[in-house]
XYZ file of C-alpha atoms in Angstrom:
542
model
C -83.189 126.713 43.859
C -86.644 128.104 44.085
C -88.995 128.441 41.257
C -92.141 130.944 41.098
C -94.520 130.147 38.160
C -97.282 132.980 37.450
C -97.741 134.355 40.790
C -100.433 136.897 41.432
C -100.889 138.718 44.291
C -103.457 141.691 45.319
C -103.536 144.255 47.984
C -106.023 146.704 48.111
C -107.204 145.877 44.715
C -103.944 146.759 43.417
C -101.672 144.012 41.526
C -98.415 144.192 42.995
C -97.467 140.758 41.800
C -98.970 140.237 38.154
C -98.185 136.839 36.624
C -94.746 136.555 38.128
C -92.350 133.576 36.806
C -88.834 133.421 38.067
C -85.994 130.680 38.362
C -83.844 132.053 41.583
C -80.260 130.548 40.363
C -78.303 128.555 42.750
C -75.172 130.274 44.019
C -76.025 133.922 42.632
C -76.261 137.128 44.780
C -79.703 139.024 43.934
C -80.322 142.062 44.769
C -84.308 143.151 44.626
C -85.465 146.963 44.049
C -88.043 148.966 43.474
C -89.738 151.400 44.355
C -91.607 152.013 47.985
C -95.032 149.921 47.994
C -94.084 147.975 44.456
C -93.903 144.818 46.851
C -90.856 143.565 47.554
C -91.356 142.529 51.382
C -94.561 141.155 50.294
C -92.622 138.689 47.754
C -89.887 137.769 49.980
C -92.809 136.697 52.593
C -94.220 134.829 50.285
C -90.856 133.123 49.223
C -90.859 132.248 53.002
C -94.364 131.473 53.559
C -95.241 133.594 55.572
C -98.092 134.994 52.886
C -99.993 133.107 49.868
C -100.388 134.465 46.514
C -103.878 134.570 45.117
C -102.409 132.352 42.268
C -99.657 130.745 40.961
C -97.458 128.505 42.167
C -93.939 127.730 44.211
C -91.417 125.140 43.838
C -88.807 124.704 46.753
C -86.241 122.379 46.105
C -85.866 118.748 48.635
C -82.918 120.247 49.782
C -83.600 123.886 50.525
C -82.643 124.880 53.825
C -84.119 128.681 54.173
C -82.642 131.577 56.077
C -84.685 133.897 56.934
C -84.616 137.579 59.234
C -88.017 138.032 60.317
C -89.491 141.664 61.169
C -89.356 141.569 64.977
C -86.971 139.379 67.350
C -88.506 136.100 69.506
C -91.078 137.076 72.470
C -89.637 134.555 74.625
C -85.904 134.168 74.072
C -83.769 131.745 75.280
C -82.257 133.106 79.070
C -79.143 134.462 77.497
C -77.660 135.438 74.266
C -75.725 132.944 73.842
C -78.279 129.857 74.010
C -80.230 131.652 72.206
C -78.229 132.465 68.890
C -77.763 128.044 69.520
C -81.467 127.756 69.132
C -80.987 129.017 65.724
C -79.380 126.062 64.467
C -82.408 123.599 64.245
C -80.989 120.996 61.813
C -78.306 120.441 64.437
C -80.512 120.163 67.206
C -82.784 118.109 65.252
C -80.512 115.297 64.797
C -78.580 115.946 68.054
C -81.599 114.885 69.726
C -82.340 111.635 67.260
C -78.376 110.732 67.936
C -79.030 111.472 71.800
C -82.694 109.126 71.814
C -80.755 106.327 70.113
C -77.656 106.738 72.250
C -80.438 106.401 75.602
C -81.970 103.454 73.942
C -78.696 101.805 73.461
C -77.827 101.812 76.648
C -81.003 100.874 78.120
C -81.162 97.538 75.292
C -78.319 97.288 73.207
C -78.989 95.871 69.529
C -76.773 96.047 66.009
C -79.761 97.943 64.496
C -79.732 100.479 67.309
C -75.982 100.901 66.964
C -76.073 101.143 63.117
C -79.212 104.287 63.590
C -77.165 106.097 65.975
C -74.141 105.505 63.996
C -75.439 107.119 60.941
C -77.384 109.978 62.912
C -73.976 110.357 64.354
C -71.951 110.844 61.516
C -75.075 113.181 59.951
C -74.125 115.680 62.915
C -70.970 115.357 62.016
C -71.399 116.359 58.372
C -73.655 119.324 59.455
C -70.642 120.205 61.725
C -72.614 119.785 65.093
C -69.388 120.164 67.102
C -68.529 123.189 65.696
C -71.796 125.012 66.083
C -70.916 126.710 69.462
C -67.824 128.461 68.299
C -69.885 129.243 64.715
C -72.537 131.203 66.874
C -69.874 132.839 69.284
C -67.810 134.163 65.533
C -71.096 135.671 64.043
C -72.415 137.129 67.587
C -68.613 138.502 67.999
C -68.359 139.690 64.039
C -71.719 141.331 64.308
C -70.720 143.721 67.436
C -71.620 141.676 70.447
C -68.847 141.623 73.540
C -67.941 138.560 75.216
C -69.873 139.729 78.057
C -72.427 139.905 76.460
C -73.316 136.366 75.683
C -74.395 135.219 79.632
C -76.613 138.283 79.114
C -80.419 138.167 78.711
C -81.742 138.931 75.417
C -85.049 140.940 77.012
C -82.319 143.638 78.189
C -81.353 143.927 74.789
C -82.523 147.188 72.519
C -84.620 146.342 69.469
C -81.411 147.090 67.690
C -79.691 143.985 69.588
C -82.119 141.783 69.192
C -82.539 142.039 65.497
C -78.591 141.277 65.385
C -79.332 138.471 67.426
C -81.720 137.482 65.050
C -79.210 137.456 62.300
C -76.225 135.018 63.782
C -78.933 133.064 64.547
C -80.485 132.469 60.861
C -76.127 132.401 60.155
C -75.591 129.724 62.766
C -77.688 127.122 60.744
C -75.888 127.283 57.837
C -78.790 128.164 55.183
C -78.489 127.467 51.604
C -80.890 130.323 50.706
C -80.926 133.242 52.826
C -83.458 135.685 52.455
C -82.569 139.261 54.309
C -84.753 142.151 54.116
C -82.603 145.471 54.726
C -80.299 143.844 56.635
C -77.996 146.691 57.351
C -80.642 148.755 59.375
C -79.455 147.866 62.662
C -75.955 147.387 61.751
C -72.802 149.987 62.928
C -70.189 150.196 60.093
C -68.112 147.971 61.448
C -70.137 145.289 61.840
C -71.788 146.185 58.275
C -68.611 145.609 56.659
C -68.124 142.115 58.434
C -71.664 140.783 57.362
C -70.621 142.798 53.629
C -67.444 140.436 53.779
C -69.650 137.144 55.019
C -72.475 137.603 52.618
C -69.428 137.955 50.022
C -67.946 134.563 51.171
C -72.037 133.174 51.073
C -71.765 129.956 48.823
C -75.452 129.345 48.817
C -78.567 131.759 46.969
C -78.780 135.016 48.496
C -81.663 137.517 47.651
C -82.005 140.660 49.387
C -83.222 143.958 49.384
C -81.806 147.055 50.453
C -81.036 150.984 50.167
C -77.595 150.918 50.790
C -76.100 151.172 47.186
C -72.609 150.526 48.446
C -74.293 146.787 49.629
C -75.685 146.812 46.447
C -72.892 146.719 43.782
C -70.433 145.158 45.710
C -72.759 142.056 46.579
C -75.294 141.451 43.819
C -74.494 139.587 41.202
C -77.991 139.757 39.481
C -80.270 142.329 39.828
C -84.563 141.529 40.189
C -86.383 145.149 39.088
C -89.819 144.858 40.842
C -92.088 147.534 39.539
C -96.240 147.889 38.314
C -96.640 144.196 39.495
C -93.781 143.187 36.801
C -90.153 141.274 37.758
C -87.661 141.613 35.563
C -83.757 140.740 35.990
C -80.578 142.415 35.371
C -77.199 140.843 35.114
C -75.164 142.778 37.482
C -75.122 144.955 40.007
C -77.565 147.770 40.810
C -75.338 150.995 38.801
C -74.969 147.918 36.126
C -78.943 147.923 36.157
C -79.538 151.509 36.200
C -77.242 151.795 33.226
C -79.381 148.537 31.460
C -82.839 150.681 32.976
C -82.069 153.760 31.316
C -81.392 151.878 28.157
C -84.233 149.953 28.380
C -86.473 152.779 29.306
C -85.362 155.131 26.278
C -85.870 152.421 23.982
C -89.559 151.558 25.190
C -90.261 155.508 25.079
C -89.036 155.328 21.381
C -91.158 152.907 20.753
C -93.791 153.922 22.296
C -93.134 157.358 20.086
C -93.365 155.428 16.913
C -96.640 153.483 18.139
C -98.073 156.731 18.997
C -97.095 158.665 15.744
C -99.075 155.616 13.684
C -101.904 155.855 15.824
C -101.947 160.104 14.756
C -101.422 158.975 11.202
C -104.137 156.215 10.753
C -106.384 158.513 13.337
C -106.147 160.965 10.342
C -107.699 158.978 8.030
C -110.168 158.018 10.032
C -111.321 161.572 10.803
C -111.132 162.337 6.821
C -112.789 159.822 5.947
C -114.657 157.989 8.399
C -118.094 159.457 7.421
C -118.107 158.302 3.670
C -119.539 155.538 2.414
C -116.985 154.783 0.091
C -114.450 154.287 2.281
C -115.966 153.488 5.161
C -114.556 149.783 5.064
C -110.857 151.230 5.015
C -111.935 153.989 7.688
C -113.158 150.776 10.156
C -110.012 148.576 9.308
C -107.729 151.834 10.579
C -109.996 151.936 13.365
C -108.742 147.974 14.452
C -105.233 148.989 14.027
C -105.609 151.658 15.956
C -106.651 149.644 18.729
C -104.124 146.726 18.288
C -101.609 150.031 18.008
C -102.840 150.959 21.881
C -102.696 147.620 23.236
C -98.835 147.058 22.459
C -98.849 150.270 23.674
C -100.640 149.762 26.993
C -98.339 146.908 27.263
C -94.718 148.442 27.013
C -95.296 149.602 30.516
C -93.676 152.940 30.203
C -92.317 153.598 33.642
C -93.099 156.419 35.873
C -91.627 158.652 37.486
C -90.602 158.244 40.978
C -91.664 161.029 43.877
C -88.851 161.862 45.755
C -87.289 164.606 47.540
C -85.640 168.024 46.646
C -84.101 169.928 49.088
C -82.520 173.730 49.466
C -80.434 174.405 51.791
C -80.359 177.963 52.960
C -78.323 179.387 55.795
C -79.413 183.118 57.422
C -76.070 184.228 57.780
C -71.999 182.410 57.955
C -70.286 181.811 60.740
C -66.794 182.670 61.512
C -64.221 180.356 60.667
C -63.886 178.521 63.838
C -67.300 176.648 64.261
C -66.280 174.300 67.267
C -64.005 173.301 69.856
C -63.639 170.644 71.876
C -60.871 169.619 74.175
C -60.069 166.632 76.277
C -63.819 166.047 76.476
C -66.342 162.988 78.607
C -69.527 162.329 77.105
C -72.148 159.993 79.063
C -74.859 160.029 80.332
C -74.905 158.835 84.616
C -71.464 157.560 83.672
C -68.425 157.839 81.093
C -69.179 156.448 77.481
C -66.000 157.703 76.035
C -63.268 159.943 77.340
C -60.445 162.341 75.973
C -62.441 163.827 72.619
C -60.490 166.129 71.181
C -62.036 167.924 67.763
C -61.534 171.541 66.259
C -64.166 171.830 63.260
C -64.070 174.823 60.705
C -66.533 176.877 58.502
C -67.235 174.658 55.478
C -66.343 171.108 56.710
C -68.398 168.163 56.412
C -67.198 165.876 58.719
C -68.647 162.319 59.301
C -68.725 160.321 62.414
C -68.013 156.897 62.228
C -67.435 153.841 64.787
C -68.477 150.710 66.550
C -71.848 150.878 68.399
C -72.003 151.927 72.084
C -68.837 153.901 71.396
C -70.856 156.927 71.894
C -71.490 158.253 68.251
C -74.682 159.477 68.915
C -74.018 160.401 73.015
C -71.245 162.803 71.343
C -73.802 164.550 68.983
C -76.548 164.930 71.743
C -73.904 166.920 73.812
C -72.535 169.066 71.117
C -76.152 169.513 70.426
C -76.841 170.543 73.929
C -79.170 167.741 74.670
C -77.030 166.427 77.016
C -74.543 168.340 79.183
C -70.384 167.537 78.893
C -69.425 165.217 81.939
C -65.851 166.915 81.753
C -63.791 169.091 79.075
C -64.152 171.874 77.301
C -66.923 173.021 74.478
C -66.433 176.160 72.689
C -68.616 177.455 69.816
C -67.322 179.856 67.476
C -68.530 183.577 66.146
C -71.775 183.467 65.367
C -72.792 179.717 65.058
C -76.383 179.129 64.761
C -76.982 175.320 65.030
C -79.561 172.655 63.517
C -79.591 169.399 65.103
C -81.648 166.137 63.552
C -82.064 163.262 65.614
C -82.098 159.753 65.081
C -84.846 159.246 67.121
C -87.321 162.071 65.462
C -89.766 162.324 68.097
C -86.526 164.088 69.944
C -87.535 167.063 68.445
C -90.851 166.685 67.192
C -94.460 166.810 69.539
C -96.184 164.458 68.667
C -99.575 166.308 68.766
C -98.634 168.872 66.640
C -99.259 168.643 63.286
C -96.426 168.670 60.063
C -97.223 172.249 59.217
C -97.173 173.412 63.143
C -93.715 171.149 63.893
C -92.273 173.452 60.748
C -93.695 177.036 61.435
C -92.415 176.410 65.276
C -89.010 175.889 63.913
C -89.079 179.213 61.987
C -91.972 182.200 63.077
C -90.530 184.306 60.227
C -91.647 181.514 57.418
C -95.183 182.188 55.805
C -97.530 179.301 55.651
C -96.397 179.147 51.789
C -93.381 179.285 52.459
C -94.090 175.934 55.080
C -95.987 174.159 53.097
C -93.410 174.830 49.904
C -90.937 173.253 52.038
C -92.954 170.447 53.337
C -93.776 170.040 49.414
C -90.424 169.272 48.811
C -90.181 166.655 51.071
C -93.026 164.592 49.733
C -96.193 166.127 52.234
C -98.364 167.817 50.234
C -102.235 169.181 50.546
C -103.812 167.156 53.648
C -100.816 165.463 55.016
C -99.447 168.991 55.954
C -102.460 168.366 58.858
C -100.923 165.271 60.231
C -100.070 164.441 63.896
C -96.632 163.552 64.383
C -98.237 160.600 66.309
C -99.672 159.470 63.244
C -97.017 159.408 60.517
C -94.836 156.530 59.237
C -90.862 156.321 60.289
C -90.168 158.248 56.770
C -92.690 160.946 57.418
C -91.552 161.630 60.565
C -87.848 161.484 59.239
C -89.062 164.059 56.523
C -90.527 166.083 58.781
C -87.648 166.280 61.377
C -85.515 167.703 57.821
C -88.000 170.055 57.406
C -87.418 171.858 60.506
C -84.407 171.735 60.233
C -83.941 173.643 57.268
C -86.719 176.055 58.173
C -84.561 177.177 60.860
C -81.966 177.614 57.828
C -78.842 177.233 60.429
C -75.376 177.609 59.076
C -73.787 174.707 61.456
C -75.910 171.272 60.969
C -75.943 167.758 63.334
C -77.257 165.052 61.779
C -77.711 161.899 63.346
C -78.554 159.058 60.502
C -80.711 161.999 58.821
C -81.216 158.730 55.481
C -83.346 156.614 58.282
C -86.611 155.539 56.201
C -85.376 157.214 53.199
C -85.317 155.561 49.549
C -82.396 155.683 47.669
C -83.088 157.961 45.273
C -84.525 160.985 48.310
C -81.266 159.561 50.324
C -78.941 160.458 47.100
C -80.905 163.979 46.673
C -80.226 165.004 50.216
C -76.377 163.654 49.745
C -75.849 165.790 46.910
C -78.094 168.909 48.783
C -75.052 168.601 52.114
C -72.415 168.398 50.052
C -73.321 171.394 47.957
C -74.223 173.327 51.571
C -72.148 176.283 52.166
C -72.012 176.322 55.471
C -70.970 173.280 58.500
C -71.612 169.816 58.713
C -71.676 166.826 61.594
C -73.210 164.146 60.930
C -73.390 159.889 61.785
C -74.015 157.382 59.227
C -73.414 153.903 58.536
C -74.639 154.541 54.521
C -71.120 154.597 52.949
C -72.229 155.902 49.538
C -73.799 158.971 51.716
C -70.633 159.429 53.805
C -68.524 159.488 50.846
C -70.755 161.647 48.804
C -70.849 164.689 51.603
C -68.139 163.911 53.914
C -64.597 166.131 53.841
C -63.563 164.314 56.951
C -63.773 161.355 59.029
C -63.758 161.352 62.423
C -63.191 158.211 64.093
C -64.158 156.911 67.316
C -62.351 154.113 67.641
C -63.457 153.347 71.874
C -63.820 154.464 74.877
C -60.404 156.552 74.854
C -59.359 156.596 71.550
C -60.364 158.916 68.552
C -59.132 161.199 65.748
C -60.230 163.354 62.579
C -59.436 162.544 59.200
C -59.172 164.164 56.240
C -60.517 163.048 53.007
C -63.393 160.315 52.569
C -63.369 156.423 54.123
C -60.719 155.176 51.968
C -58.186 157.730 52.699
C -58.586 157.485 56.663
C -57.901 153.465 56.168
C -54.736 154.405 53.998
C -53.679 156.735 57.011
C -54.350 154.586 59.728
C -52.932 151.874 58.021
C -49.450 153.843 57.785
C -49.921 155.401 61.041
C -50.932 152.288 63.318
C -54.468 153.882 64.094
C -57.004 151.144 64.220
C -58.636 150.693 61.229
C -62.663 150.098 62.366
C -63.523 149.280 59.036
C -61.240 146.481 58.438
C -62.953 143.595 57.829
């Protein structure tokens, strides 16, 4: 498959790719990491070409046929979803249309060579499975979450969500040899997650792809590509393989690096005794060059560094009583039904996730029980003392967006000092200036970060979370896992991350459609066991 030979790339005068050389192995499942800004959506762009190194070079094989899922859907789609997944599959339409020029010309002028170029252009679409390609794109548009109905539909009335799906089948639909997906998962519900998980697990061809879901991770990579200070180095395995191999890796270096150092303090010894005499000024001068060879193996090891991430407390002003929440026979919507008959009694101390197809109403439920929108029908009932925290997947719910990071946090909480603010905004990665931010002005993590923070400022004993590991690298993403599940008091939350789910979750409550849910105890594998034995529909079968 694809070879990269000494590639160098700079940005901002920094080396992100440093003399890069890699053989991509045909047939192999590679997973890239690293951490934010080390440049992994820089090297898959330049895998595509869609950037140039400064140097090096790139070999693509004759016979590579690229997939790849570009940052933002078409501008000028095809009129419905449908036609357009179809335009995905260019090496069918390509020789569709030879086959179809011959097939005009034949019967315009008939001639033997005619007949033999449309005959082999024929039998070409055949081989690439041309007459197949229709009910291909209909099985990846249905697998990834799209309803019949929704194929005559328009992709421009599609949410950017939508459209990125749509963008996927459509890099599926031409059967790629190499496909190249950059966090793939980020518009995906969890049951469509687990049927690409189960395609890209079927995927004959190279895959490379980079993501922060570490359930994706282990079960699809078969090799893992550690980007980090301009350097590429592979692991066999998947990523808690590689961590295990990093960790290893890393304590060795820092042992050698020990031992370099401790020479270096020995021979700098000498140098300092005797350096200034004549007589042994010669051996003084040679310690001096070993010193600096010493430093340059040294410099070279590339100790690595620590990563910033997160560190959350959760506090919580005072516990509620034991009954947190009941609902009863409840309709969620907004002008109209989105699903009907919820039924769900929540106690102190649960941590219960959400979970279910998209447009079932996940995140209409947790704007109601939130009070951000009002309950079409049913009954809502909070219990003694419940003092709610809600996070929204769309942070600029809650946030203004002319208000700065410190103000958004000391508006959550009057009581909190401006230490106290700023400690807390410390925590969460916004230190010294960027505590003077507009909301208007920070990235999709900030914002995310900032949305946490006042939410724990208000130090509630009953929290809502709506995807609250948006933005979030895997490392913060694990920190705030452990943080929930160690929280003493209540917790609702949505998530399609399935390590985070089973890392905080007690229960699972499952949306199954419009009409249909139920609660769950235990963690994702014990509500498929259950609804296996009990004839529940299991969302998450693939």
């Amino acid at each position: 498959m694809i070879y990269i030979q000494n590639l160098v790339k700079r940005l901002g005068g920094k080396s992100v790719l440093d003399d890069v050389s890699y053989h991509f192995p045909q047939g192999e499942h590679i997973a890239l990491v690293g951490d934010n800004g080390a440049g992994k959506s820089t090297l898959l762009n330049i895998l595509c070409g869609l950037d140039e190194a400064d140097e090096g070079t790139i070999i693509r094989p004759k016979g590579l046929v690229l997939g790849y899922l570009p940052q933002e859907p078409s501008s000028y789609p095809a009129s419905t979803v449908l036609a357009e997944c179809l335009e995905g599959a260019v090496r069918v339409k390509a020789v569709g249309l030879v086959r179809d020029r011959y097939l005009a010309e034949m019967e315009a002028s008939y001639t033997d060579e005619l007949y033999e170029a449309y005959d082999k252009a024929e039998a070409e679409f055949q081989a690439l499975k041309g007459y197949e390609v229709e009910s291909d794109a209909k099985k990846y548009l249905v697998g990834l979450g799209f309803s019949l109905e929704q194929f005559d539909q328009s992709p421009l009335e599609l949410s950017g969500g939508w459209r990125m799906r749509l963008e996927l089948a459509k890099i599926l639909v031409n059967n790629p040899n190499f496909l190249i997906l950059d966090e793939p998962t980020n518009h995906l519900d969890l049951p469509s997650l687990v049927w690409l998980e189960s395609f890209l697990q079927s995927f004959e061809g190279t895959l490379l792809f980079v993501s922060h879901d570490r359930a994706l991770l282990n079960r699809l990579s078969s090799i893992t590509l550690h980007l980090a200070h301009g350097s590429l180095t592979p692991y066999v395995g998947n990523y808690d393989q590689f961590l295990t191999q990093y960790e290893l890796a890393s304590l060795q270096t820092e042992a050698q690096a020990k031992g370099l150092q401790q020479k270096q303090a020995h021979l700098q010894k000498f140098v300092d005794r005797f350096g200034a005499s004549a007589a042994k000024a010669a051996q003084a001068q040679s310690r001096v060059k070993q010193i600096e060879k010493l430093r340059e193996v040294e410099n070279a090891l590339n100790l690595p560094k620590a990563q910033r991430v997160i560190s959350a407390s959760l506090k919580i002003a005072a516990a509620s009583g034991k009954d947190v929440l009941k609902l009863q026979k409840a309709t969620v919507g907004y002008a109209s039904p989105i699903a009907r008959n919820l039924s769900l009694s929540i106690q102190r101390g649960q941590r219960i996730a959400i979970i279910g197809a998209n447009g079932v109403g996940k995140s209409t439920l947790v704007k109601t029980l939130a009070n951000s929108l009002p309950l079409l029908d049913g009954v809502l009932e909070f219990g003694h003392n419940v003092m709610l925290g809600y996070h929204a997947q769309n942070h600029l719910d809650g946030l203004k967006p002319n208000a700065t990071a410190l103000e958004s946090v000391t508006e959550a909480n009057r009581e909190l000092t401006e230490q106290n603010v700023r400690s807390l905004l410390g925590q969460f990665l916004l230190q010294k200036d960027d505590v003077f931010k507009k909301v208007s002005v920070l990235s999709g993590g900030e914002k995310n970060r900032v949305s946490l923070c006042c939410l724990l400022a208000k130090q509630a004993n009953f929290l809502i979370l709506d995807e609250p590991t948006n933005h979030l690298d895997m490392a913060s993403a694990d920190i705030l896992a452990s943080t929930l599940a160690d929280f003493k008091g209540t917790i609702l939350f949505v998530s399609h991350d399935r390590s985070f789910i089973d890392t905080v979750a007690t229960h699972i409550f499952v949306v199954a459609n419009a009409t249909q849910s139920a609660l769950f105890e235990g963690k994702l594998k014990d509500y498929e066991e259950v609804a296996e034995r009990s004839g529940f529909p299991n969302i998450l079968k693939g």
